[in-house]
Structure formats: C-alpha cells, structure tokens
Amino acid sequence: MKKTLLLFITVLLGAFLALAGCGNQNAGSGEEETEQKAAEIPDSGALTISEDIPSGTTILSKGPNGEEAISAKTLNLSEEDIAKVKEGNYKAAIVMHYAGNDWSKAQIDGLEAAFKRMGIEVIAVTDGQFKAEKQVSDIETVLAKDPDIIVSIPVDPVSTAEAYKKAAAAGVKLVFMDNAPQGLVAGKDYVSVVSADNYGNGVEAAEIMAAQLEEKGKIGVVFHDADFFVTRQRTEAFEKTIKEKYPNIEIIARSGITDPNTGEKIASAMLTKNPDLDGIFAVWDVPAEGVLSAARTAGREDLVITTIDLGTNVALDIAQGGIVKGLGAQLPYDQGIAEAILAGHALLGKETPPYVAVPSLNVTQENILESWKMVYHTDAPDVIQQAAQ
C-alpha cells in the first residue's frame, strides 16, 4: 500500500512533503527526516526495554484468548543468558504484515538491535503488503532459510494459520506481534504474543477527545472493519470510555475501513452527512491522516481528531497545534526488544507468559518531543522540532 499526504507547514518552516503509511519507508522531505539513527542498546548489562518507560502502569489490554497481560517491564535477559544464547549461533527472520510505516520500522529496528546484542543473525525481513497470500509466500520462503526464530504479525489470523503451523512443526520458535493465528496454542505452537496496551491507548485517545471537547459534543468513529484483534480493542476502549465516563458526548456516526488509505473518503462522507460533528476518532494514524485531509477540505479546522500511533504526519499536526489534538502511542521499538527477549527465553528453555504488553503513552502538543524520543529512541525530525517551537 502507498500513502502520500501533502502537508503545507507555516511560512517559517516552508513546504514539507511527508510520505507515510503502508509501503513508504521515508517520511519527510528527505531521508534525513526519518532515518535518524535510534540510540544503541547498551552492550553490557541485562537486556530490557527502556528504563524511561514508567513502572507500575496498569495494563488494560487482555490477550487474544482473554489472557491477563504481563508487563514488558518485567522481562529481561541477564548477561549470562545472553552469553548462552550467543553460543547457539541462532538465526531469526522477521515476517511483517507490512513494513513501510513508522510503527513497523521501529519494531524492526528494536528487534534487529536486540538480536545483534544477543548474537542472533537476522536472515530475512519481509513485507506482506497487508496481503495474506503474500505473507504465506513469505513464510514459505523464510522457512527455506532454516531459521530458529520467526517474529511475525499475521495479516489474517485464519488464512495464514496453516503456514505458521508448518513453521511450528519444523521446530521454529514463533513470537507474535499483537495477534496469534487461529488454532495455535501458546507454549506449544508459539512462544508468546507481545502487544502494546491497545485498550489503554484507546482510553488515552478518548480522554484527550473529552478534554478537548470540554466533555460535551457529537463525535464520529472511523474503525477497522476487519477481524484484527488489536484494532478492535482500540475502538472498543475508546467507545466504552466515552459512553461510560462522558454522557454528554454522543457518538452519532460510525464508519468502517478495510483499506487505511480510504480514510479521507470515509471521513468526507461522514462530515457531509453530519455537519454538526465536533470530533472524529480514527483507529490509527494512517486513516487519521485521511480524516485530517477531509477536515481541511471541508473547512473544519475546528474539528478535534484523536487517534492511535505516533506517525510522522499526525505528530507534525499535533506539534503545530493543528486539528489532531493527541493520541495514544504504542512503543514499537521497545515492543521489538520485548519480542527478542522472549525468543531468547524460549531458546534457553525458559517458561514464557502467553501475553505480554508494553504500557500505553498519552501524547499531546505539550509532550510531543519527549514522546517521540520515547517511542522511537531518537530525537524527532527537525521539522517536528521546529513546529513544536
């Protein structure tokens, strides 16, 4: 998939072309905007996710089969563990549903950095382009390379299941991002599922919406009309929080997307049918970009947009004090580290929890630069830093 969004910044900053979304590795007017190098993982001490992530945060999400979440903050590989893993000369493959947006790139970066520390060779990184048949083919290709580990996120939990079962039967340690294929059993067929606290991030998006609307108004919801566990949790959390905590905010419009690049079309129709809308929640940042474009076209600079995921384009609008007022952010780099740690535990024969989650993060204009650094382990691109000032 391709997503191109033309954003005009202020005269002070000049014109800025930001390419984001599925299938696009570079966001910004040049590679320097998104190719800033993430901080290196320390080459000594235990391997953990970032110590800057607050401890004690309650994880609100449950796993694909209703499992209670274990916080990724509790995971670690000791130096002794790492030395033992290195002795195995293991190989890993990363099989993505798509690999072209900021979230996916950060996941891959975190995995590669952690595997490097563990002495594990990454032999393949694939992009399923959000097509189940492409991902099944990718798994077959990867299995021919004889990996010890596959870290993956299934495009579709049903149609990809047999391919993952084949990998499990071959003795490959499977660690999943966000969702598990249908029919596979934790501890038997796969190591664990690692996710962001998607329910918690949905709650964060609802709280920001309520605060911006002063707890009253009419809103719409752009949800993911697919059997995708994590996006369903986000929408459920957003809507439940609004309905239960904010009775004077009414959800009057709901529209589903299957292709994230149709966000603008969906939002335009929603705004035309409901000109009295005060806000719209979009289930992640790529469709939120479409909502943003539709709002601008409709002259609705007063609309409040909230979403999930700190992509470049929504981050820029937040930094400028634009229509996107805030979001719940995942921490994909640290999620990648957590996945690698669990793979290490499995290689060492250690018991692993079936579901692990990384805490949620509330992002607004006030903390946009700090949030970017926490999410991506690098400073925000210059254009976002300038906009925030």
Short mmCIF file of C-alpha atoms in Angstrom, two decimals:
data_model
loop_
_atom_site.label_atom_id
_atom_site.label_comp_id
_atom_site.label_asym_id
_atom_site.label_seq_id
_atom_site.Cartn_x
_atom_site.Cartn_y
_atom_site.Cartn_z
CA MET A 1 0.00 0.00 0.00
CA LYS A 2 1.07 3.57 -0.58
CA LYS A 3 0.06 6.62 1.36
CA THR A 4 1.09 10.07 0.26
CA LEU A 5 -0.08 13.13 2.12
CA LEU A 6 0.96 16.65 1.17
CA LEU A 7 1.27 18.89 4.23
CA PHE A 8 1.89 22.60 3.99
CA ILE A 9 3.56 23.99 7.08
CA THR A 10 3.82 27.66 8.02
CA VAL A 11 5.82 30.18 6.00
CA LEU A 12 8.51 29.97 8.66
CA LEU A 13 9.03 26.29 8.01
CA GLY A 14 8.30 26.28 4.27
CA ALA A 15 6.80 23.49 2.25
CA PHE A 16 7.23 19.99 3.60
CA LEU A 17 6.25 16.80 1.80
CA ALA A 18 5.57 13.96 4.18
CA LEU A 19 5.15 10.46 2.90
CA ALA A 20 3.90 7.98 5.42
CA GLY A 21 1.68 4.95 5.75
CA CYS A 22 1.96 1.49 4.34
CA GLY A 23 4.70 0.82 1.84
CA ASN A 24 6.64 4.04 2.39
CA GLN A 25 9.90 3.84 4.29
CA ASN A 26 10.72 7.56 4.25
CA ALA A 27 8.57 10.23 5.81
CA GLY A 28 9.67 13.78 5.26
CA SER A 29 11.17 15.92 2.55
CA GLY A 30 14.27 13.72 2.57
CA GLU A 31 15.62 10.64 4.22
CA GLU A 32 17.23 12.71 6.93
CA GLU A 33 13.79 13.36 8.43
CA THR A 34 13.07 9.75 9.39
CA GLU A 35 16.36 7.95 9.06
CA GLN A 36 17.77 9.41 12.26
CA LYS A 37 19.57 6.60 14.00
CA ALA A 38 17.96 5.14 17.08
CA ALA A 39 20.03 5.00 20.25
CA GLU A 40 22.14 1.87 20.52
CA ILE A 41 21.23 -0.81 23.01
CA PRO A 42 23.93 -0.95 25.72
CA ASP A 43 26.47 -3.70 25.03
CA SER A 44 26.68 -4.71 28.66
CA GLY A 45 24.25 -5.39 31.49
CA ALA A 46 20.86 -7.07 31.27
CA LEU A 47 18.76 -6.65 28.13
CA THR A 48 15.46 -4.90 28.98
CA ILE A 49 13.05 -2.45 27.46
CA SER A 50 13.71 1.23 28.17
CA GLU A 51 14.07 2.19 31.81
CA ASP A 52 12.38 5.51 30.95
CA ILE A 53 9.01 3.80 30.49
CA PRO A 54 7.11 4.34 33.76
CA SER A 55 6.81 1.30 36.00
CA GLY A 56 3.58 0.42 37.77
CA THR A 57 1.33 1.44 34.86
CA THR A 58 -1.76 -0.77 34.80
CA ILE A 59 -2.08 -2.75 31.57
CA LEU A 60 -5.73 -2.67 30.46
CA SER A 61 -5.49 -4.99 27.45
CA LYS A 62 -6.06 -8.73 27.51
CA GLY A 63 -4.57 -11.24 25.11
CA PRO A 64 -6.19 -12.76 22.00
CA ASN A 65 -7.68 -15.55 24.13
CA GLY A 66 -8.51 -13.39 27.14
CA GLU A 67 -5.11 -13.84 28.81
CA GLU A 68 -4.07 -11.44 31.54
CA ALA A 69 -1.21 -9.23 30.41
CA ILE A 70 2.28 -9.38 31.82
CA SER A 71 4.07 -6.04 31.57
CA ALA A 72 7.07 -5.97 29.25
CA LYS A 73 8.82 -4.02 32.00
CA THR A 74 9.23 -7.32 33.87
CA LEU A 75 11.21 -9.03 31.07
CA ASN A 76 14.98 -9.29 30.92
CA LEU A 77 17.88 -11.36 29.69
CA SER A 78 20.88 -11.37 32.00
CA GLU A 79 24.44 -11.16 30.69
CA GLU A 80 24.77 -14.86 31.49
CA ASP A 81 21.62 -15.61 29.48
CA ILE A 82 22.92 -13.56 26.55
CA ALA A 83 26.26 -15.42 26.61
CA LYS A 84 24.41 -18.75 26.43
CA VAL A 85 22.26 -17.55 23.52
CA LYS A 86 25.35 -16.41 21.64
CA GLU A 87 26.79 -19.91 21.87
CA GLY A 88 23.90 -21.22 19.75
CA ASN A 89 24.68 -19.15 16.62
CA TYR A 90 20.95 -18.80 16.06
CA LYS A 91 19.15 -17.26 13.08
CA ALA A 92 15.98 -15.19 13.09
CA ALA A 93 13.52 -13.92 10.50
CA ILE A 94 11.09 -11.02 10.83
CA VAL A 95 7.87 -11.54 8.86
CA MET A 96 5.81 -8.33 8.84
CA HIS A 97 2.22 -7.74 7.74
CA TYR A 98 3.61 -4.58 6.14
CA ALA A 99 6.96 -2.97 6.69
CA GLY A 100 6.62 0.54 5.36
CA ASN A 101 5.29 2.76 8.14
CA ASP A 102 6.95 4.30 11.20
CA TRP A 103 5.50 1.68 13.57
CA SER A 104 6.80 -1.25 11.55
CA LYS A 105 10.20 0.32 11.03
CA ALA A 106 10.57 0.93 14.77
CA GLN A 107 9.57 -2.67 15.53
CA ILE A 108 12.17 -3.95 13.08
CA ASP A 109 14.81 -1.58 14.47
CA GLY A 110 14.17 -2.77 18.03
CA LEU A 111 14.28 -6.43 17.01
CA GLU A 112 17.47 -6.05 15.00
CA ALA A 113 19.22 -4.12 17.76
CA ALA A 114 18.23 -6.70 20.39
CA PHE A 115 19.13 -9.67 18.20
CA LYS A 116 22.51 -8.09 17.48
CA ARG A 117 23.16 -7.83 21.21
CA MET A 118 22.16 -11.50 21.55
CA GLY A 119 24.43 -12.64 18.71
CA ILE A 120 21.46 -13.76 16.61
CA GLU A 121 21.70 -13.27 12.84
CA VAL A 122 18.66 -11.74 11.15
CA ILE A 123 18.45 -13.62 7.86
CA ALA A 124 15.29 -12.04 6.44
CA VAL A 125 12.88 -9.14 6.90
CA THR A 126 9.74 -9.47 4.76
CA ASP A 127 6.80 -7.20 3.92
CA GLY A 128 3.43 -8.90 3.47
CA GLN A 129 1.93 -5.71 1.98
CA PHE A 130 -1.20 -6.44 4.04
CA LYS A 131 -1.98 -9.41 1.78
CA ALA A 132 -2.42 -12.82 3.38
CA GLU A 133 -1.31 -14.71 0.28
CA LYS A 134 1.89 -12.65 0.10
CA GLN A 135 2.63 -13.31 3.76
CA VAL A 136 2.07 -17.05 3.35
CA SER A 137 4.57 -16.99 0.49
CA ASP A 138 7.00 -15.02 2.66
CA ILE A 139 6.77 -17.65 5.40
CA GLU A 140 7.48 -20.42 2.90
CA THR A 141 10.50 -18.52 1.57
CA VAL A 142 11.80 -17.83 5.06
CA LEU A 143 11.42 -21.46 6.16
CA ALA A 144 13.73 -22.50 3.32
CA LYS A 145 16.45 -20.48 5.07
CA ASP A 146 16.10 -22.68 8.18
CA PRO A 147 15.54 -20.02 10.88
CA ASP A 148 15.49 -20.83 14.58
CA ILE A 149 13.13 -17.92 15.33
CA ILE A 150 10.36 -16.16 13.43
CA VAL A 151 8.91 -12.94 14.82
CA SER A 152 5.75 -12.03 12.95
CA ILE A 153 2.36 -10.35 12.91
CA PRO A 154 -0.27 -12.26 10.91
CA VAL A 155 -2.12 -10.27 8.24
CA ASP A 156 -5.12 -12.51 8.81
CA PRO A 157 -5.29 -14.95 11.75
CA VAL A 158 -7.26 -17.52 9.76
CA SER A 159 -5.79 -17.71 6.27
CA THR A 160 -2.17 -17.60 7.45
CA ALA A 161 -2.61 -20.18 10.23
CA GLU A 162 -1.51 -23.24 8.26
CA ALA A 163 1.74 -21.60 7.21
CA TYR A 164 2.56 -20.75 10.82
CA LYS A 165 1.61 -24.29 11.91
CA LYS A 166 4.14 -25.60 9.39
CA ALA A 167 6.81 -23.38 10.93
CA ALA A 168 5.91 -24.55 14.43
CA ALA A 169 6.04 -28.20 13.33
CA ALA A 170 9.55 -27.55 11.99
CA GLY A 171 10.64 -26.50 15.47
CA VAL A 172 10.84 -22.77 14.80
CA LYS A 173 10.30 -20.56 17.87
CA LEU A 174 7.38 -18.27 16.94
CA VAL A 175 6.90 -14.94 18.68
CA PHE A 176 3.92 -12.89 17.53
CA MET A 177 3.26 -9.18 17.49
CA ASP A 178 -0.28 -8.20 18.54
CA ASN A 179 -2.20 -11.32 17.50
CA ALA A 180 -1.88 -15.10 17.18
CA PRO A 181 -3.02 -17.21 14.23
CA GLN A 182 -6.18 -19.19 14.76
CA GLY A 183 -5.72 -22.66 16.23
CA LEU A 184 -2.17 -22.16 17.51
CA VAL A 185 -1.61 -22.65 21.23
CA ALA A 186 0.72 -20.60 23.43
CA GLY A 187 3.51 -22.66 24.97
CA LYS A 188 3.01 -25.40 22.40
CA ASP A 189 2.94 -23.84 18.93
CA TYR A 190 4.27 -20.39 19.77
CA VAL A 191 6.22 -18.63 22.49
CA SER A 192 4.11 -15.56 23.24
CA VAL A 193 2.16 -12.63 21.84
CA VAL A 194 3.62 -9.18 22.52
CA SER A 195 1.48 -6.11 22.06
CA ALA A 196 1.10 -2.52 23.03
CA ASP A 197 -1.60 -1.85 25.58
CA ASN A 198 -4.06 -1.18 22.78
CA TYR A 199 -7.03 -0.97 25.11
CA GLY A 200 -5.10 1.53 27.22
CA ASN A 201 -4.23 3.58 24.14
CA GLY A 202 -7.90 3.66 23.15
CA VAL A 203 -8.69 5.01 26.60
CA GLU A 204 -5.98 7.69 26.19
CA ALA A 205 -7.48 8.80 22.85
CA ALA A 206 -10.92 9.04 24.47
CA GLU A 207 -9.63 11.07 27.42
CA ILE A 208 -7.91 13.54 25.08
CA MET A 209 -11.08 13.85 22.99
CA ALA A 210 -13.20 14.50 26.10
CA ALA A 211 -10.77 17.12 27.43
CA GLN A 212 -10.65 18.97 24.10
CA LEU A 213 -14.47 19.00 23.80
CA GLU A 214 -14.90 20.04 27.44
CA GLU A 215 -16.86 16.79 27.92
CA LYS A 216 -19.71 17.59 25.54
CA GLY A 217 -20.42 17.31 21.82
CA LYS A 218 -21.08 14.95 18.93
CA ILE A 219 -18.38 12.70 17.50
CA GLY A 220 -17.76 10.09 14.84
CA VAL A 221 -15.64 6.93 14.88
CA VAL A 222 -13.62 5.52 11.98
CA PHE A 223 -12.98 1.89 12.93
CA HIS A 224 -11.16 -1.04 11.32
CA ASP A 225 -13.79 -3.26 9.71
CA ALA A 226 -11.73 -6.44 9.88
CA ASP A 227 -11.07 -9.33 12.23
CA PHE A 228 -7.97 -7.69 13.70
CA PHE A 229 -7.68 -8.17 17.42
CA VAL A 230 -5.70 -5.07 18.38
CA THR A 231 -7.65 -2.54 16.34
CA ARG A 232 -10.89 -3.95 17.69
CA GLN A 233 -9.58 -3.41 21.23
CA ARG A 234 -8.74 0.22 20.48
CA THR A 235 -12.19 1.06 19.19
CA GLU A 236 -13.91 -0.83 21.99
CA ALA A 237 -11.85 1.05 24.60
CA PHE A 238 -12.47 4.44 23.01
CA GLU A 239 -16.23 3.96 22.69
CA LYS A 240 -16.71 2.39 26.11
CA THR A 241 -14.76 5.17 27.80
CA ILE A 242 -16.81 7.86 26.06
CA LYS A 243 -20.15 6.18 26.77
CA GLU A 244 -19.44 5.35 30.41
CA LYS A 245 -17.49 8.41 31.55
CA TYR A 246 -18.78 11.21 29.34
CA PRO A 247 -22.58 11.04 28.93
CA ASN A 248 -22.70 14.47 27.27
CA ILE A 249 -20.53 13.27 24.38
CA GLU A 250 -22.61 11.38 21.84
CA ILE A 251 -21.22 9.03 19.17
CA ILE A 252 -23.55 9.77 16.25
CA ALA A 253 -21.58 8.30 13.33
CA ARG A 254 -19.54 5.11 12.80
CA SER A 255 -17.82 4.06 9.57
CA GLY A 256 -15.52 1.12 8.95
CA ILE A 257 -12.45 0.87 6.76
CA THR A 258 -10.71 -2.16 5.33
CA ASP A 259 -8.12 -0.13 3.42
CA PRO A 260 -6.46 2.53 5.62
CA ASN A 261 -5.96 4.75 2.58
CA THR A 262 -9.74 5.29 2.31
CA GLY A 263 -9.80 7.37 5.48
CA GLU A 264 -10.31 10.64 3.58
CA LYS A 265 -13.24 9.28 1.56
CA ILE A 266 -14.91 7.82 4.67
CA ALA A 267 -14.40 11.00 6.70
CA SER A 268 -15.65 13.26 3.89
CA ALA A 269 -18.89 11.29 3.71
CA MET A 270 -19.20 11.36 7.49
CA LEU A 271 -18.73 15.13 7.65
CA THR A 272 -21.17 15.72 4.79
CA LYS A 273 -23.87 13.63 6.44
CA ASN A 274 -23.14 15.00 9.92
CA PRO A 275 -22.06 18.65 9.59
CA ASP A 276 -22.53 19.13 13.33
CA LEU A 277 -19.72 16.73 14.27
CA ASP A 278 -17.32 18.13 16.84
CA GLY A 279 -14.73 15.38 16.66
CA ILE A 280 -13.64 12.14 14.97
CA PHE A 281 -11.61 9.25 16.35
CA ALA A 282 -9.62 7.22 13.80
CA VAL A 283 -8.34 3.81 14.77
CA TRP A 284 -4.73 4.50 13.76
CA ASP A 285 -2.63 7.26 12.27
CA VAL A 286 -2.88 6.41 8.55
CA PRO A 287 -6.69 6.70 8.35
CA ALA A 288 -6.37 9.67 10.72
CA GLU A 289 -4.31 11.41 8.03
CA GLY A 290 -7.27 10.94 5.71
CA VAL A 291 -9.63 12.39 8.31
CA LEU A 292 -7.27 15.34 8.66
CA SER A 293 -7.28 15.93 4.90
CA ALA A 294 -11.09 15.67 4.74
CA ALA A 295 -11.48 18.14 7.60
CA ARG A 296 -9.24 20.67 5.88
CA THR A 297 -11.08 20.28 2.57
CA ALA A 298 -14.38 20.83 4.38
CA GLY A 299 -13.01 23.91 6.14
CA ARG A 300 -13.42 22.19 9.51
CA GLU A 301 -10.31 23.49 11.28
CA ASP A 302 -12.40 23.38 14.47
CA LEU A 303 -12.77 19.59 14.35
CA VAL A 304 -10.99 17.56 17.05
CA ILE A 305 -9.21 14.42 15.85
CA THR A 306 -7.65 11.80 18.10
CA THR A 307 -6.07 8.50 17.10
CA ILE A 308 -3.54 5.81 17.99
CA ASP A 309 0.12 5.58 16.83
CA LEU A 310 2.65 8.39 16.59
CA GLY A 311 3.25 8.57 12.85
CA THR A 312 5.20 11.44 11.31
CA ASN A 313 2.27 13.28 9.78
CA VAL A 314 -0.01 13.23 12.81
CA ALA A 315 2.95 14.13 15.03
CA LEU A 316 3.60 17.16 12.85
CA ASP A 317 -0.02 18.31 13.09
CA ILE A 318 -0.02 17.84 16.88
CA ALA A 319 3.23 19.81 17.17
CA GLN A 320 1.71 22.68 15.15
CA GLY A 321 -1.36 22.83 17.38
CA GLY A 322 -3.48 21.60 14.48
CA ILE A 323 -6.64 19.52 14.19
CA VAL A 324 -5.08 16.33 15.56
CA LYS A 325 -5.06 17.11 19.27
CA GLY A 326 -3.43 13.98 20.62
CA LEU A 327 -3.25 10.22 20.61
CA GLY A 328 -2.42 7.07 22.48
CA ALA A 329 1.01 5.90 21.35
CA GLN A 330 2.46 2.46 21.13
CA LEU A 331 6.14 1.92 21.93
CA PRO A 332 7.13 -0.26 18.97
CA TYR A 333 10.91 -0.13 19.41
CA ASP A 334 10.57 -1.47 22.94
CA GLN A 335 7.97 -3.96 21.77
CA GLY A 336 10.60 -5.31 19.38
CA ILE A 337 13.09 -5.64 22.24
CA ALA A 338 10.50 -7.50 24.32
CA GLU A 339 9.84 -9.92 21.45
CA ALA A 340 13.56 -10.63 21.11
CA ILE A 341 13.89 -11.22 24.87
CA LEU A 342 11.03 -13.75 24.78
CA ALA A 343 12.67 -15.51 21.82
CA GLY A 344 15.83 -15.74 23.93
CA HIS A 345 13.88 -17.21 26.83
CA ALA A 346 12.42 -19.85 24.52
CA LEU A 347 15.83 -20.77 23.12
CA LEU A 348 17.07 -21.24 26.68
CA GLY A 349 14.10 -23.42 27.57
CA LYS A 350 12.64 -20.90 29.99
CA GLU A 351 8.91 -20.60 30.64
CA THR A 352 7.27 -17.66 28.89
CA PRO A 353 3.95 -15.87 29.54
CA PRO A 354 1.37 -16.23 26.77
CA TYR A 355 0.66 -12.49 26.52
CA VAL A 356 2.93 -9.52 27.19
CA ALA A 357 2.08 -5.84 26.75
CA VAL A 358 4.06 -2.61 26.65
CA PRO A 359 2.43 0.28 28.59
CA SER A 360 0.38 2.95 26.79
CA LEU A 361 1.51 6.55 26.28
CA ASN A 362 -0.63 9.72 26.25
CA VAL A 363 0.69 12.17 23.61
CA THR A 364 -0.35 15.82 23.20
CA GLN A 365 1.29 19.02 21.98
CA GLU A 366 2.77 19.56 25.44
CA ASN A 367 4.88 16.39 25.37
CA ILE A 368 5.25 15.66 21.64
CA LEU A 369 9.06 15.83 21.52
CA GLU A 370 9.58 13.75 24.65
CA SER A 371 7.02 11.24 23.40
CA TRP A 372 8.71 10.89 20.00
CA LYS A 373 12.02 10.10 21.68
CA MET A 374 10.38 7.52 23.94
CA VAL A 375 8.55 5.87 21.03
CA TYR A 376 11.42 5.77 18.52
CA HIS A 377 14.54 6.07 20.73
CA THR A 378 15.73 9.01 18.66
CA ASP A 379 15.07 12.75 18.51
CA ALA A 380 12.09 13.93 16.48
CA PRO A 381 12.80 15.02 12.90
CA ASP A 382 13.85 18.66 12.61
CA VAL A 383 10.56 19.71 11.03
CA ILE A 384 8.61 18.41 14.04
CA GLN A 385 11.03 20.04 16.47
CA GLN A 386 10.66 23.38 14.67
CA ALA A 387 6.86 23.09 14.57
CA ALA A 388 6.77 22.34 18.30
CA GLN A 389 8.61 25.59 19.00
#
